[in-house]
Coordinates of C-alpha atoms in Angstrom, one line a residue:
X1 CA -62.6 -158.7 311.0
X2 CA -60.1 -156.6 309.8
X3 CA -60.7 -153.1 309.8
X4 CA -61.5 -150.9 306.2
X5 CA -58.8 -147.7 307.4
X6 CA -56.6 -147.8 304.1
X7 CA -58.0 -144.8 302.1
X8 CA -57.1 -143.4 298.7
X9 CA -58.6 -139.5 298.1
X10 CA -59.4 -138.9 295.0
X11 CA -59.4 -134.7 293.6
X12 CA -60.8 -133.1 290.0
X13 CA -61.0 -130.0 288.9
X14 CA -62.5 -128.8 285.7
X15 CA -62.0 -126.1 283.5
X16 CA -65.6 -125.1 284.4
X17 CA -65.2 -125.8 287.4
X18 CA -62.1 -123.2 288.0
X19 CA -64.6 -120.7 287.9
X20 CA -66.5 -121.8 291.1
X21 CA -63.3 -120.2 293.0
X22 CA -61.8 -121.6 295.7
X23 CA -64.1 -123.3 297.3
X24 CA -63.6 -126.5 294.3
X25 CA -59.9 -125.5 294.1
X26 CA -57.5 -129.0 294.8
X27 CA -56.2 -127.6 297.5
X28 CA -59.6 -126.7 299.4
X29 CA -60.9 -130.2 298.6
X30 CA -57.4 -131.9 300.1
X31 CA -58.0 -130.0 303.3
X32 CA -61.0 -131.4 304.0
X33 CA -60.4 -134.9 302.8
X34 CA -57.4 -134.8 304.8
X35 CA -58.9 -133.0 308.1
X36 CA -61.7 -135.8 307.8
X37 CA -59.0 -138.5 307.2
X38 CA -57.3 -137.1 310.7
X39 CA -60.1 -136.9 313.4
X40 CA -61.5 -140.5 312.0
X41 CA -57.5 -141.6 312.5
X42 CA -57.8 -143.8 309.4
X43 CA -54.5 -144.6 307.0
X44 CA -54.0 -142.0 304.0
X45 CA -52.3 -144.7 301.0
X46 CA -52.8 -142.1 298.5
X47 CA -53.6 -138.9 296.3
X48 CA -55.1 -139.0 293.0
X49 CA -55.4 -136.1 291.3
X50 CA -57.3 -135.4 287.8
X51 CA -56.6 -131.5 287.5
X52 CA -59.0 -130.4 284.1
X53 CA -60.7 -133.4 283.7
X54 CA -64.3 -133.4 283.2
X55 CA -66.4 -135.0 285.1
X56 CA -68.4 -136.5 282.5
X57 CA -64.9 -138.7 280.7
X58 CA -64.2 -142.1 283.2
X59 CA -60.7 -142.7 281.3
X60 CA -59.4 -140.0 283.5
X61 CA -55.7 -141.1 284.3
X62 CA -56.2 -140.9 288.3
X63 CA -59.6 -142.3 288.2
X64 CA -58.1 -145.1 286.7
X65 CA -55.1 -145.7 288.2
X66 CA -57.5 -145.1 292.1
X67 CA -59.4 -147.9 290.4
X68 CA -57.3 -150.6 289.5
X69 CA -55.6 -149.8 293.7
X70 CA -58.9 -150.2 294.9
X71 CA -59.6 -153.8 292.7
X72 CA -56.3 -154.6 293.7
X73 CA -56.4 -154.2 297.7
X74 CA -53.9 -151.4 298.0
X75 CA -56.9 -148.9 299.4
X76 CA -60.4 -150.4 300.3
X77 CA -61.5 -146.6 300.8
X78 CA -62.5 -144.0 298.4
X79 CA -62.8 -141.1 299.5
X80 CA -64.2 -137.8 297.9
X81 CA -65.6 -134.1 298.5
X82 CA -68.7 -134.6 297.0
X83 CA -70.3 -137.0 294.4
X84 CA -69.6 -134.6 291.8
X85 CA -66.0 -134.8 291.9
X86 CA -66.0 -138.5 291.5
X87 CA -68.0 -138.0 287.8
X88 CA -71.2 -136.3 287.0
X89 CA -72.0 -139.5 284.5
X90 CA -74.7 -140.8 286.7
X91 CA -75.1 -144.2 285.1
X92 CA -71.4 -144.6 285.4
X93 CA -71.5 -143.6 288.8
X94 CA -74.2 -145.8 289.5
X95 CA -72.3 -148.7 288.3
X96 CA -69.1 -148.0 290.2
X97 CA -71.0 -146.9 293.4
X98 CA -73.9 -150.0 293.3
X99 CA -72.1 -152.5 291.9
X100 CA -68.4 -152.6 291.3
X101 CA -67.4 -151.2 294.7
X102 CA -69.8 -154.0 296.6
X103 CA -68.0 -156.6 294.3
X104 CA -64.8 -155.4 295.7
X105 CA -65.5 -154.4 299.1
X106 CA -64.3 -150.9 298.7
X107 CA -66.0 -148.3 301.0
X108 CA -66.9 -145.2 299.1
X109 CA -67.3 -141.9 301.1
X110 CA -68.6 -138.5 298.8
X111 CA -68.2 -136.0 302.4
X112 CA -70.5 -133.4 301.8
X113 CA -73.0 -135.1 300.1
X114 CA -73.7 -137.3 303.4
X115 CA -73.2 -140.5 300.9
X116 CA -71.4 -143.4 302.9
X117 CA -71.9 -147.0 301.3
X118 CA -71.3 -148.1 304.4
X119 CA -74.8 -146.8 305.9
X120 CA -77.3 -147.9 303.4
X121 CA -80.0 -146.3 305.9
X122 CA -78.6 -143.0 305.3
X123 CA -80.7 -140.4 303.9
X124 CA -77.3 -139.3 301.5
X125 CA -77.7 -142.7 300.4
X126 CA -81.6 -142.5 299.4
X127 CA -81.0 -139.0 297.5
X128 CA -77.6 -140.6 295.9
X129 CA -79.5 -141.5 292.4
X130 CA -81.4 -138.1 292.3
X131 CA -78.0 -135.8 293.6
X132 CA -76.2 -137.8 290.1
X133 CA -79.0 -137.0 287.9
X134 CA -78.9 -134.0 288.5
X135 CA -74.7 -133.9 288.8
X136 CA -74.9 -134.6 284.8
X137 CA -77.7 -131.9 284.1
X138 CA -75.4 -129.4 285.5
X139 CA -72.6 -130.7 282.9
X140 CA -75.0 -131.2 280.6
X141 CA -76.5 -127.4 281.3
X142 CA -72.6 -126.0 281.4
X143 CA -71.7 -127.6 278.2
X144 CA -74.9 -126.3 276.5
X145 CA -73.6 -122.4 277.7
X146 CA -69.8 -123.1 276.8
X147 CA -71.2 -123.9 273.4
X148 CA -73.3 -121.3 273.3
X149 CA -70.6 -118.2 273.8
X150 CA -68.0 -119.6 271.7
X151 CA -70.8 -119.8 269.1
X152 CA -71.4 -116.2 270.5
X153 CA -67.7 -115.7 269.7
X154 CA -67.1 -116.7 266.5
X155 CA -70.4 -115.0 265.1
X156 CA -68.9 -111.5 266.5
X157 CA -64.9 -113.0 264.6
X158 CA -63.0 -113.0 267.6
X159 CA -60.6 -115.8 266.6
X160 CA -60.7 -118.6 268.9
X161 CA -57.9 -121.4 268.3
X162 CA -55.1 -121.4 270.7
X163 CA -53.0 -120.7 267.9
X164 CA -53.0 -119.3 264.1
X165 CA -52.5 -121.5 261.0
X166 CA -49.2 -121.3 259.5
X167 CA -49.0 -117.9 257.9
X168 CA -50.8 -115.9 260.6
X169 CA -49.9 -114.7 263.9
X170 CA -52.7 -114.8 266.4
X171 CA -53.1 -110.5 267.1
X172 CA -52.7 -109.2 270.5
X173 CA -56.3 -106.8 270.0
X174 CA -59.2 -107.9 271.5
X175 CA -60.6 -110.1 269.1
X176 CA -57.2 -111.6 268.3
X177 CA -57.4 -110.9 265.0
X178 CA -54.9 -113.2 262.5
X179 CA -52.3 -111.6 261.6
X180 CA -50.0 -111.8 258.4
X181 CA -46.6 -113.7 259.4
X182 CA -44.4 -112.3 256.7
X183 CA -41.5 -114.5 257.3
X184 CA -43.6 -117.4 255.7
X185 CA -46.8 -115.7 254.0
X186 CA -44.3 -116.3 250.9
X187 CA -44.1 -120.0 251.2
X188 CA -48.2 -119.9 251.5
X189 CA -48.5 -118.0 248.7
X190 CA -46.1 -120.5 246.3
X191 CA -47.9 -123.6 247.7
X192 CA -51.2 -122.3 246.3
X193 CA -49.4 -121.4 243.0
X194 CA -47.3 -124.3 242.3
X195 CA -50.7 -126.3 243.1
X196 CA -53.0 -123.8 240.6
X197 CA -50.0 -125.0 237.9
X198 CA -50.6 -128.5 237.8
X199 CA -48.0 -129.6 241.0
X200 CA -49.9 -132.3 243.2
X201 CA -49.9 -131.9 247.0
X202 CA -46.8 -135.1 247.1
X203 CA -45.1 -133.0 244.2
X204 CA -45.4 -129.6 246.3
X205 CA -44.3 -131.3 249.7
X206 CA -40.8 -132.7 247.9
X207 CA -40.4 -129.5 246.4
X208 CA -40.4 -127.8 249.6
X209 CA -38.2 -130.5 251.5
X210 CA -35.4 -130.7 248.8
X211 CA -35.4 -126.9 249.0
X212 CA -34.6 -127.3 253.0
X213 CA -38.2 -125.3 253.9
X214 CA -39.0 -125.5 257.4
X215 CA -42.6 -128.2 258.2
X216 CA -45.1 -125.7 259.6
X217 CA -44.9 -128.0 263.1
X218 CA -41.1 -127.1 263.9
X219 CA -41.7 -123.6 262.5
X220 CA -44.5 -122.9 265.1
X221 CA -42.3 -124.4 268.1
X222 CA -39.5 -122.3 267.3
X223 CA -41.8 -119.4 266.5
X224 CA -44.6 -119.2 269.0
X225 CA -43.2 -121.8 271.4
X226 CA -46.7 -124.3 269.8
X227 CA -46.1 -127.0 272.7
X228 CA -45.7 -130.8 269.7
X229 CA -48.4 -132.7 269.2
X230 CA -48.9 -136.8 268.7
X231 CA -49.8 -136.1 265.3
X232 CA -46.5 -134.0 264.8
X233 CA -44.8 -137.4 264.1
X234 CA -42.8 -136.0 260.9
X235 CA -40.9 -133.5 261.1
X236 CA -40.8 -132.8 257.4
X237 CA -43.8 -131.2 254.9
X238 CA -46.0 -134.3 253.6
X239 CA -49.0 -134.2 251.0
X240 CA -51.7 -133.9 254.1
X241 CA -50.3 -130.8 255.6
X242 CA -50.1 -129.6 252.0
X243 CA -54.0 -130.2 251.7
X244 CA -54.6 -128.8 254.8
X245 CA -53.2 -125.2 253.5
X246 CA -55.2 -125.7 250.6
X247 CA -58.8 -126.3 252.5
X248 CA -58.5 -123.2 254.5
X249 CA -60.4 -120.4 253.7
X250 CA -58.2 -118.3 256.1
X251 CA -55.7 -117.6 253.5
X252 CA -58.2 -115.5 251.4
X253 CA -59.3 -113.3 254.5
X254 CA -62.4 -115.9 255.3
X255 CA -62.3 -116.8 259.1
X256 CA -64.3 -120.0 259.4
X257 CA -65.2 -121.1 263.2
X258 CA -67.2 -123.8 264.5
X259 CA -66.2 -126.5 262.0
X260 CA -66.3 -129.2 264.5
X261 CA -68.1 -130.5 267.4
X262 CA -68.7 -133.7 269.4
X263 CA -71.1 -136.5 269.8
X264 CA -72.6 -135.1 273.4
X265 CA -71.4 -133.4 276.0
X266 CA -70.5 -137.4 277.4
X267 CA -69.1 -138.9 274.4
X268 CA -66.2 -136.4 273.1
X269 CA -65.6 -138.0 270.0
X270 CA -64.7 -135.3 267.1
X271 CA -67.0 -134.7 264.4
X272 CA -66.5 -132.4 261.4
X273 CA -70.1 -130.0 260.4
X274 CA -71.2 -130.0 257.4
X275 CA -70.0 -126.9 255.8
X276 CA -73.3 -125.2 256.1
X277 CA -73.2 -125.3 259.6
X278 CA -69.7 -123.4 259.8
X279 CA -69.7 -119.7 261.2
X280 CA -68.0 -117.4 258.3
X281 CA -67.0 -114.3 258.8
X282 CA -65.9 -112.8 255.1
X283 CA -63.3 -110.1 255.0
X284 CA -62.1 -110.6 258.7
X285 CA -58.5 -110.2 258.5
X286 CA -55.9 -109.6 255.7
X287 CA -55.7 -112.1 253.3
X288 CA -52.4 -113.7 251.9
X289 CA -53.4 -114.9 248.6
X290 CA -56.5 -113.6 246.0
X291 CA -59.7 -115.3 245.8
X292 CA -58.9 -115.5 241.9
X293 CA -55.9 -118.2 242.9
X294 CA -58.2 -119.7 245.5
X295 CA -60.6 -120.8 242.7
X296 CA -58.4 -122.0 240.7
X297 CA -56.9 -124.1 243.6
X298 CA -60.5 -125.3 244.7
X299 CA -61.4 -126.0 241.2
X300 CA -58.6 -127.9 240.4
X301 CA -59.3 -130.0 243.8
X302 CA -62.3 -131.8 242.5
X303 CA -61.5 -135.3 241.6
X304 CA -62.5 -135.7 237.5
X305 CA -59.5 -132.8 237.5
X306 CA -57.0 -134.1 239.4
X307 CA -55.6 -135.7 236.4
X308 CA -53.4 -139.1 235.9
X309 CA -50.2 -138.9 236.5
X310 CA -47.9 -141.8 234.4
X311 CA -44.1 -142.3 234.7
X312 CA -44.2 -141.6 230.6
X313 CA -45.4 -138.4 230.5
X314 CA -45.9 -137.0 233.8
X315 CA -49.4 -135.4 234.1
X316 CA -51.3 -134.3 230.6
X317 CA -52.6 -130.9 230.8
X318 CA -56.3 -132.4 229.2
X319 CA -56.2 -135.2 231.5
X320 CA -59.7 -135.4 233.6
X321 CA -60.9 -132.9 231.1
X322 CA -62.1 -134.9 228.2
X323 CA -65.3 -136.8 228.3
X324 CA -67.2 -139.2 226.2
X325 CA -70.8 -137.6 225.4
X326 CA -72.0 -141.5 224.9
X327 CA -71.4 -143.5 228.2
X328 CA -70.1 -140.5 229.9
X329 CA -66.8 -141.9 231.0
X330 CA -63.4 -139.9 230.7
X331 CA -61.7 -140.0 227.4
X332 CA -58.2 -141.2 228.7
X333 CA -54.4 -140.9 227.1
X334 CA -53.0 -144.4 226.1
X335 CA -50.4 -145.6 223.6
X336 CA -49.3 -148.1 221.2
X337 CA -45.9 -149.7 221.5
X338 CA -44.5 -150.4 218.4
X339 CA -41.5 -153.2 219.0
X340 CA -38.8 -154.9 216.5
X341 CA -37.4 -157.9 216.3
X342 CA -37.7 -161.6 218.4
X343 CA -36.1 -159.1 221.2
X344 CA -39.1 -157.0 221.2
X345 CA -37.1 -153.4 221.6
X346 CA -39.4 -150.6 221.9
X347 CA -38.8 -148.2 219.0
X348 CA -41.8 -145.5 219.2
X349 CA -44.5 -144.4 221.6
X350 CA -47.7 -143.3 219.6
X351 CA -50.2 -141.3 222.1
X352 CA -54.0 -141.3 221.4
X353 CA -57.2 -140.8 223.1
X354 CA -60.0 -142.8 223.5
X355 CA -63.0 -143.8 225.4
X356 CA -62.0 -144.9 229.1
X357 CA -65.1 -147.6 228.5
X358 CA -64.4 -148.9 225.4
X359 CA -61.0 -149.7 225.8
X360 CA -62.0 -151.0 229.2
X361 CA -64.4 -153.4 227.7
X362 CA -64.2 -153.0 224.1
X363 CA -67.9 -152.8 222.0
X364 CA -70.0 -154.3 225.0
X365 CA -69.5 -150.9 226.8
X366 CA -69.2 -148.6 224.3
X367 CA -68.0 -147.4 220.8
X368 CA -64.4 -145.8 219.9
X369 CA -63.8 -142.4 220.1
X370 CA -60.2 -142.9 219.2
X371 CA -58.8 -138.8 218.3
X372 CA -54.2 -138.5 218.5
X373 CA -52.5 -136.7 220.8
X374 CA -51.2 -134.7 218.7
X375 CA -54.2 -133.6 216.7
X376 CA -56.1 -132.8 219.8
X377 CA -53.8 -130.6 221.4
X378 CA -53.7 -128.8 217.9
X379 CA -57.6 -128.3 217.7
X380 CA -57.9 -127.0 221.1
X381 CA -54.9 -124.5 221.3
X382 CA -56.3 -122.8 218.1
X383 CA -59.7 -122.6 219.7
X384 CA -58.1 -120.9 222.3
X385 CA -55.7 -118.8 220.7
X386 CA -59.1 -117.8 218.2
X387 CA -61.1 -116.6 220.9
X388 CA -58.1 -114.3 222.6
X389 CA -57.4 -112.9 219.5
X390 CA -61.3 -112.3 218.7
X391 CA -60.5 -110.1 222.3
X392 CA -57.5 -108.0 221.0
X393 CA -59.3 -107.2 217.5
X394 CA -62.3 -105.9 219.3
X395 CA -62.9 -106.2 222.7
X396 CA -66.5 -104.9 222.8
X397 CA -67.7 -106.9 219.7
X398 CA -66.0 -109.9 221.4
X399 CA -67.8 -109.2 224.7
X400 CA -71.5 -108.8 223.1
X401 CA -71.0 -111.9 221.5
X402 CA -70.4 -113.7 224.4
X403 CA -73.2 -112.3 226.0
X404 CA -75.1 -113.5 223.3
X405 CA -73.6 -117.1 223.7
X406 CA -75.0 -117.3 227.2
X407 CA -77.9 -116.5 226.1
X408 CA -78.1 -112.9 227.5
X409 CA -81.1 -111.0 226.7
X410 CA -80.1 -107.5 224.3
X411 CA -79.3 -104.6 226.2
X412 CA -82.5 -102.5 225.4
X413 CA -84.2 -105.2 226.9
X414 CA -82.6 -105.2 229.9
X415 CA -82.9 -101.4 230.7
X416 CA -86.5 -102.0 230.2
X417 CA -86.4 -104.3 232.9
X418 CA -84.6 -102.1 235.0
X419 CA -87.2 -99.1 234.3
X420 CA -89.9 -101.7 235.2
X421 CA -88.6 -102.5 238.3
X422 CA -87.9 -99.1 239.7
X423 CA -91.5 -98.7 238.5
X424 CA -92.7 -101.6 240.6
X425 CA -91.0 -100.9 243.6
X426 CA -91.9 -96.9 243.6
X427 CA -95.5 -98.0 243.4
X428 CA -95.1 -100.3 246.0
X429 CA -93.9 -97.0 248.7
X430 CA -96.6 -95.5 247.2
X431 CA -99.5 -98.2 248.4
X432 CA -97.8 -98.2 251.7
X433 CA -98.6 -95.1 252.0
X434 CA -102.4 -95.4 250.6
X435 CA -103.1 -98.3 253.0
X436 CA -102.0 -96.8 255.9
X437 CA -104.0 -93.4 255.3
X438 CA -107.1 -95.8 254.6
X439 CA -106.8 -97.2 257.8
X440 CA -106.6 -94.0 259.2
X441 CA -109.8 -93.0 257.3
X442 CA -111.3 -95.6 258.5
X443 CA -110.5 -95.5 261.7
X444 CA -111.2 -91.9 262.2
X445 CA -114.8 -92.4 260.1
X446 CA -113.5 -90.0 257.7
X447 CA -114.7 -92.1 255.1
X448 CA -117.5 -94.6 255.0
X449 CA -116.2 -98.2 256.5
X450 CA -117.2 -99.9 253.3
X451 CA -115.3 -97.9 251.2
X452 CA -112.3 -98.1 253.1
X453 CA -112.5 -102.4 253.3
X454 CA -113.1 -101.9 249.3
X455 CA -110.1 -99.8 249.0
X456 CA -107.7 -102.0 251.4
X457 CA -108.9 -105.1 249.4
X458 CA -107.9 -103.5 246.2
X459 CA -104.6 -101.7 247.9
X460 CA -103.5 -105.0 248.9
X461 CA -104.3 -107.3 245.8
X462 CA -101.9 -105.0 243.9
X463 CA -99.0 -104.7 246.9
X464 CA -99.5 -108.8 246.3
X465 CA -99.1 -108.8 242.6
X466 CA -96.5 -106.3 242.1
X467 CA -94.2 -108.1 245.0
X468 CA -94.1 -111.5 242.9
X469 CA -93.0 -109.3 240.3
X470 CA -90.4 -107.4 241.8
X471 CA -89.0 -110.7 242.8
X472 CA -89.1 -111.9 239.3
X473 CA -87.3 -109.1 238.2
X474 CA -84.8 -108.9 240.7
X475 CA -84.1 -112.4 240.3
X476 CA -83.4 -111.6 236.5
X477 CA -81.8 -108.7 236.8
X478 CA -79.1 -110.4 239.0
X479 CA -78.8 -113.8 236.8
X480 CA -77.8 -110.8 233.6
X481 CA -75.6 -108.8 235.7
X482 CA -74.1 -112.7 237.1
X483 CA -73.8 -113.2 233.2
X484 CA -72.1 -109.8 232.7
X485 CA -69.3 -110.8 235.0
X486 CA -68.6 -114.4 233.9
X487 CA -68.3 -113.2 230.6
X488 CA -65.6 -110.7 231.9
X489 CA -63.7 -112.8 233.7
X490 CA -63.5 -115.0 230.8
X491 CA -62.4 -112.2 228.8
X492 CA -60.2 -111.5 231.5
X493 CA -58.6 -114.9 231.8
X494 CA -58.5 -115.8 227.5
X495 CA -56.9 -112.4 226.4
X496 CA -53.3 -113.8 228.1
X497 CA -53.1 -116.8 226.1
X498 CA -53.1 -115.2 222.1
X499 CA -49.3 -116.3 221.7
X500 CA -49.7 -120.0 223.5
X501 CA -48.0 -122.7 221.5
X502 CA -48.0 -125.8 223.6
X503 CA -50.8 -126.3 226.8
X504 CA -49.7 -126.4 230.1
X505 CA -52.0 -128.1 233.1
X506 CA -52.7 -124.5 234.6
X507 CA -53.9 -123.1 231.4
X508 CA -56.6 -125.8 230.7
X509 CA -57.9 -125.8 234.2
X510 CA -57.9 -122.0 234.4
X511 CA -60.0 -121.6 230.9
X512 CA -61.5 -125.2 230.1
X513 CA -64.7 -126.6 231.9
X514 CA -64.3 -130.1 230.2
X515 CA -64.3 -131.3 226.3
X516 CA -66.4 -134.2 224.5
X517 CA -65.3 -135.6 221.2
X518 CA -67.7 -137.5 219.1
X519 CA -67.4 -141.2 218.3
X520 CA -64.5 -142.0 215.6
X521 CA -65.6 -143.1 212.1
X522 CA -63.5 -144.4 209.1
X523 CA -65.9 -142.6 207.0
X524 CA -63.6 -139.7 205.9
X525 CA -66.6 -137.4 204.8
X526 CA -68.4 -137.5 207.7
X527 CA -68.1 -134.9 210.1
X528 CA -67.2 -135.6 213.5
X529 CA -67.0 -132.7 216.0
X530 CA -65.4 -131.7 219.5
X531 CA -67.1 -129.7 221.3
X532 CA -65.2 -127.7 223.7
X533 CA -66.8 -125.9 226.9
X534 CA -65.1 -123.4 228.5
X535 CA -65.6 -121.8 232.4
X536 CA -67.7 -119.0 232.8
X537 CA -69.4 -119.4 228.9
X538 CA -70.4 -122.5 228.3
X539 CA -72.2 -124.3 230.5
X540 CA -75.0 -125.1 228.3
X541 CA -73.4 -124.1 224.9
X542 CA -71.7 -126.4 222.5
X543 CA -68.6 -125.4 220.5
X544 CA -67.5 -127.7 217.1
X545 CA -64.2 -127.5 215.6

């Protein structure tokens, strides 16, 4: 019988398990495979070395490749340090060490662990099931505390990611805070405007290739020596990298950690949180644009605003604005082609609106709401050039009416809430103070027990009422003073359009929340109104032209 002498070692080392020292080091572990190897005078084939690997992932390169020797002849011994080293997976182990290896004949040796497949007898090989139980609670135990300190981490903003986005430059201080890279920070800065001014991400990316700008991936190996990545595969700016720049709430000074995680500490498939779930840390580092362009740039990236782009007429600046109050669908931009002759040559383009549905499906889905280009754009740019000059002429009288459009309560009113409140909440110190001399009464016999529990009953049946109303007013007190600054950041935003004379894709999704037009009538005497809604005014208020 021929003799089983032809052995392959196999090594790992973790990350984790770099801490230990040296007594898990590769070289410590070699040593003793090796020493073993010697006094049994067996035949060393091969190393195979997975140096941070976890124990817990079986597509290790070595693992594999010791494996497919051991399936294939080339080594009919495996030997290791200690269970542990092999995998801390313990069904996998299981597998490998009670069936697989059998199948093939393969001896399997874990040395310190007194586990030799060989002896079946062996006490190493009666605690083998319990020692890889427990082999996965320790990575199970060690991934739960790596989790826990870089959650620890990113709660107290010490920037974590082996390197900063493009625009930053990981800081040397302890908490490696981002700093501004000035060389590019300009190039950040125009993608977010270009995109606030209608551009799409494809649109921006060309822009920035034709004008021979460096993709962020080269930039960083040339920069910060960033080693290239499988997903660096273009070496050019494209619409996802574009997106990317324009997701990040780094930009604006926000540094947001923990977006990710995986399945279990066994399966290491990526999977993003829910936004809720990120760690935040507001005003972290210096930001490179304003939260006012970050807005408009998040605003702008919801899908009813995206717009249509055609090969006509590019992008219309109302397009994914305009909505039919009927069925709801978006009032889309079409046009009739007027030809002449048997040759059919196009002579005129004329543009209209109409209900996306209807011209879908015709009557079945809903009725016309048919409204030309050209009066439309003319309805709404005097809307908006009335309500910026309405803010020149006066812009106090202009303010308290829009105040009044939101339905603000009058301002007499409201200091009467806020007299009311500091009321509240000054009687509130002042129980706090009455109970806990009551108690003191009471406790002291000062005062007759039954007086005191009358006292405390009453004492604490007005703490209850006035808290519910402190709440109430605090939570209208904040919704007015909410409603004081929409309205001036509306003023803010109209006052710069009193001269417009065409619209332009930034201006309507920096000033309009969406439009609805009525259903279209041949009835020349009957009214028919648009009703035009704009951002931070009128949610719930209707406008007609």
């Amino acid at each position: 019988m021929q003799e089983l002498n032809n052995v392959g070692i196999y090594l790992r080392l973790s990350k984790d398990d770099e801490k230990a020292g040296e007594s898990l080091s590769i070289d410590n572990q070699r040593k003793i495979l090796q020493r073993y190897i010697s006094e049994k005078g067996w035949n060393l084939v091969d190393e195979y070395v997975d140096d941070g690997w976890s124990g817990t992932n079986f597509n290790r390169p070595n693992v594999q490749r010791l494996l497919e020797d051991a399936k294939s002849g080339k080594v009919n011994i495996i030997l290791v340090k200690d269970l542990s080293r092999f995998g801390r997976n313990y069904i996998e182990v299981g597998q490998y060490v009670d069936y697989i290896f059998p199948l093939y004949n393969i001896r399997f040796i874990a040395l310190t662990d007194n586990v030799d497949t060989a002896d079946k007898q062996s006490s190493g090989m009666e605690m083998m099931p319990i020692m890889n139980v427990f082999n996965e609670w320790h990575a199970a135990n060690t991934s739960k505390k790596v989790r826990a300190v870089r959650e620890a981490n990113a709660r107290a903003g010490r920037y974590q990611a082996a390197f900063a986005p493009y625009g930053y430059i990981a800081g040397t201080d302890e908490k490696r805070t981002p700093v501004i890279d000035e060389e590019v920070a300009p190039i950040v800065r125009r993608i977010f405007e270009l995109y606030a001014s209608g551009l799409s991400a494809q649109k921006i990316s060309q822009t920035l290739n034709y004008d021979g700008i460096t993709a962020p991936s080269i930039y960083l190996q040339n920069k910060v020596g960033r080693p290239r990545r499988r997903t660096d595969v273009c070496p050019f700016w494209s619409p996802c990298t574009i997106l990317q720049i324009l997701r990040n709430p780094i930009y604006i000074g926000e540094m947001a950690q923990m977006k990710r995680t995986t399945a279990s500490f066994k399966n290491h498939k990526i999977i993003m949180k829910d936004k809720n779930d990120w760690v935040v840390i507001p005003n972290a580092h210096e930001a490179i644009i304003d939260r006012e362009l970050w807005d408009k740039c998040q605003e702008r990236k919801k899908p009813y605003r995206r717009g249509r782009s055609t090969k006509r007429s590019g992008t219309d600046p109302l397009s994914g604005l305009i909505f039919c109050p009927e069925c709801g669908s978006t009032i889309r931009l079409s046009w009739n082609t007027t030809y002449k002759g048997k040759e059919r040559i196009h002579v005129c383009y004329r543009h209209f609106y109409n209900c996306g549905a209807y011209s879908r499906a015709g009557k079945l889905a809903c009725t016309s709401h048919y409204i030309k280009f050209k009066d439309m754009q003319e309805l709404v740019i005097a809307d908006i050039r009335a309500h910026a000059e309405l803010v020149l002429k006066d812009e106090e009288k202009a303010r308290q009416e829009f105040l009044k459009r939101k339905e603000f309560v009058s301002s007499h009113l409201i200091n009467d809430e806020k007299r009311q409140y500091e009321k509240a909440l000054k009687r509130l110190n002042e129980l706090e103070l009455l109970i806990q001399s009551t108690y003191e009464d009471k406790v002291l016999k000062r005062v007759p027990e039954n007086i005191c529990t009358r006292l405390l009953e009453k004492y604490e049946a007005e703490r209850e009422n006035l808290t519910t109303e402190t709440e109430i007013l605090q939570k209208k007190l904040n919704e007015e003073k909410q409603n004081e600054l929409d309205v001036d950041e509306f003023i803010k935003r109209i006052k710069k359009y009193v001269d417009i004379r065409e619209l332009t894709r930034e201006l309507c999704l920096e000033i309009i929340e969406y439009i609805t037009v009525d259903e279209y009538t041949d009835e020349t005497d009957k009214p028919r109104n648009i009703h035009i809604y704009y951002k931070f005014l009128d949610k719930q208020y209707k406008k007609s032209i």
